[in-house]
Amino acid sequence: RVAVETVDGERYEAELAAPPGTPANPLSESELREKFLECATFVLDRPAAADAFADLRALRGCESVRDLLASL
């Protein structure tokens, strides 16, 4: 819950029942990608991070994790 009171006394409140990224409020594919890229670009350049994200999203169909590890 967040409450803000302005200098002229107006009060605004908002509450979010489930934070973003939880099972009750999952991130969209684009939100998940952006969050991954924000974190991964601390150690990878953006193209490499984007490739890693794509590889991770395709992990279920991957015959070997070697391809995934090569992109990291």
PDB file of C-alpha atoms in Angstrom:
ATOM      1  CA  ARG A   1       0.000   0.000   0.000  1.00  0.00           C
ATOM      2  CA  VAL A   2       1.214   3.449  -0.916  1.00  0.00           C
ATOM      3  CA  ALA A   3      -0.249   6.703   0.341  1.00  0.00           C
ATOM      4  CA  VAL A   4       0.759  10.162  -0.808  1.00  0.00           C
ATOM      5  CA  GLU A   5      -0.408  13.459   0.581  1.00  0.00           C
ATOM      6  CA  THR A   6       0.116  16.596  -1.473  1.00  0.00           C
ATOM      7  CA  VAL A   7       1.094  19.973  -0.038  1.00  0.00           C
ATOM      8  CA  ASP A   8      -2.500  21.159  -0.462  1.00  0.00           C
ATOM      9  CA  GLY A   9      -3.805  18.244   1.619  1.00  0.00           C
ATOM     10  CA  GLU A  10      -5.061  15.897  -1.086  1.00  0.00           C
ATOM     11  CA  ARG A  11      -4.460  12.250  -0.299  1.00  0.00           C
ATOM     12  CA  TYR A  12      -3.985   9.460  -2.817  1.00  0.00           C
ATOM     13  CA  GLU A  13      -3.755   5.779  -1.960  1.00  0.00           C
ATOM     14  CA  ALA A  14      -3.145   2.669  -3.989  1.00  0.00           C
ATOM     15  CA  GLU A  15      -2.838  -0.964  -3.070  1.00  0.00           C
ATOM     16  CA  LEU A  16      -1.636  -3.876  -5.139  1.00  0.00           C
ATOM     17  CA  ALA A  17      -2.923  -7.234  -3.954  1.00  0.00           C
ATOM     18  CA  ALA A  18      -0.276  -9.261  -5.799  1.00  0.00           C
ATOM     19  CA  PRO A  19       3.138  -7.861  -6.773  1.00  0.00           C
ATOM     20  CA  PRO A  20       4.184  -8.130 -10.421  1.00  0.00           C
ATOM     21  CA  GLY A  21       5.978 -11.353 -11.251  1.00  0.00           C
ATOM     22  CA  THR A  22       4.040 -13.534  -8.827  1.00  0.00           C
ATOM     23  CA  PRO A  23       1.749 -16.392  -9.895  1.00  0.00           C
ATOM     24  CA  ALA A  24      -1.281 -14.214  -9.146  1.00  0.00           C
ATOM     25  CA  ASN A  25       0.096 -11.362 -11.280  1.00  0.00           C
ATOM     26  CA  PRO A  26       2.568 -12.809 -13.782  1.00  0.00           C
ATOM     27  CA  LEU A  27       4.754 -10.664 -15.999  1.00  0.00           C
ATOM     28  CA  SER A  28       3.965 -10.504 -19.691  1.00  0.00           C
ATOM     29  CA  GLU A  29       6.523 -11.998 -22.066  1.00  0.00           C
ATOM     30  CA  SER A  30       7.858  -8.525 -22.912  1.00  0.00           C
ATOM     31  CA  GLU A  31       8.046  -7.509 -19.228  1.00  0.00           C
ATOM     32  CA  LEU A  32       9.882 -10.730 -18.400  1.00  0.00           C
ATOM     33  CA  ARG A  33      12.311 -10.164 -21.277  1.00  0.00           C
ATOM     34  CA  GLU A  34      13.030  -6.579 -20.207  1.00  0.00           C
ATOM     35  CA  LYS A  35      13.563  -7.615 -16.590  1.00  0.00           C
ATOM     36  CA  PHE A  36      15.942 -10.372 -17.693  1.00  0.00           C
ATOM     37  CA  LEU A  37      17.858  -7.986 -19.947  1.00  0.00           C
ATOM     38  CA  GLU A  38      18.159  -5.380 -17.174  1.00  0.00           C
ATOM     39  CA  CYS A  39      19.764  -7.974 -14.904  1.00  0.00           C
ATOM     40  CA  ALA A  40      21.818  -9.858 -17.490  1.00  0.00           C
ATOM     41  CA  THR A  41      23.404  -6.744 -18.995  1.00  0.00           C
ATOM     42  CA  PHE A  42      25.432  -6.339 -15.815  1.00  0.00           C
ATOM     43  CA  VAL A  43      27.595  -9.196 -17.112  1.00  0.00           C
ATOM     44  CA  LEU A  44      26.689  -9.591 -20.804  1.00  0.00           C
ATOM     45  CA  ASP A  45      26.340  -7.090 -23.604  1.00  0.00           C
ATOM     46  CA  ARG A  46      22.729  -6.547 -24.716  1.00  0.00           C
ATOM     47  CA  PRO A  47      22.866  -8.769 -27.836  1.00  0.00           C
ATOM     48  CA  ALA A  48      24.389 -11.632 -25.822  1.00  0.00           C
ATOM     49  CA  ALA A  49      21.769 -11.152 -23.087  1.00  0.00           C
ATOM     50  CA  ALA A  50      18.978 -11.213 -25.694  1.00  0.00           C
ATOM     51  CA  ASP A  51      20.422 -14.430 -27.146  1.00  0.00           C
ATOM     52  CA  ALA A  52      20.611 -15.975 -23.665  1.00  0.00           C
ATOM     53  CA  PHE A  53      16.982 -15.041 -23.001  1.00  0.00           C
ATOM     54  CA  ALA A  54      15.881 -16.659 -26.264  1.00  0.00           C
ATOM     55  CA  ASP A  55      17.900 -19.773 -25.449  1.00  0.00           C
ATOM     56  CA  LEU A  56      16.418 -19.991 -21.958  1.00  0.00           C
ATOM     57  CA  ARG A  57      12.878 -19.617 -23.287  1.00  0.00           C
ATOM     58  CA  ALA A  58      13.565 -22.497 -25.694  1.00  0.00           C
ATOM     59  CA  LEU A  59      15.121 -24.698 -23.002  1.00  0.00           C
ATOM     60  CA  ARG A  60      12.301 -27.265 -22.939  1.00  0.00           C
ATOM     61  CA  GLY A  61      12.977 -28.170 -26.557  1.00  0.00           C
ATOM     62  CA  CYS A  62      16.750 -28.242 -26.128  1.00  0.00           C
ATOM     63  CA  GLU A  63      18.452 -31.602 -26.547  1.00  0.00           C
ATOM     64  CA  SER A  64      21.610 -30.472 -24.769  1.00  0.00           C
ATOM     65  CA  VAL A  65      22.373 -27.617 -22.375  1.00  0.00           C
ATOM     66  CA  ARG A  66      25.712 -27.143 -24.144  1.00  0.00           C
ATOM     67  CA  ASP A  67      24.086 -24.738 -26.580  1.00  0.00           C
ATOM     68  CA  LEU A  68      22.630 -22.745 -23.711  1.00  0.00           C
ATOM     69  CA  LEU A  69      25.909 -22.641 -21.813  1.00  0.00           C
ATOM     70  CA  ALA A  70      27.752 -21.518 -24.946  1.00  0.00           C
ATOM     71  CA  SER A  71      25.536 -18.431 -25.151  1.00  0.00           C
ATOM     72  CA  LEU A  72      26.382 -17.443 -21.592  1.00  0.00           C
TER      73      LEU A  72
END
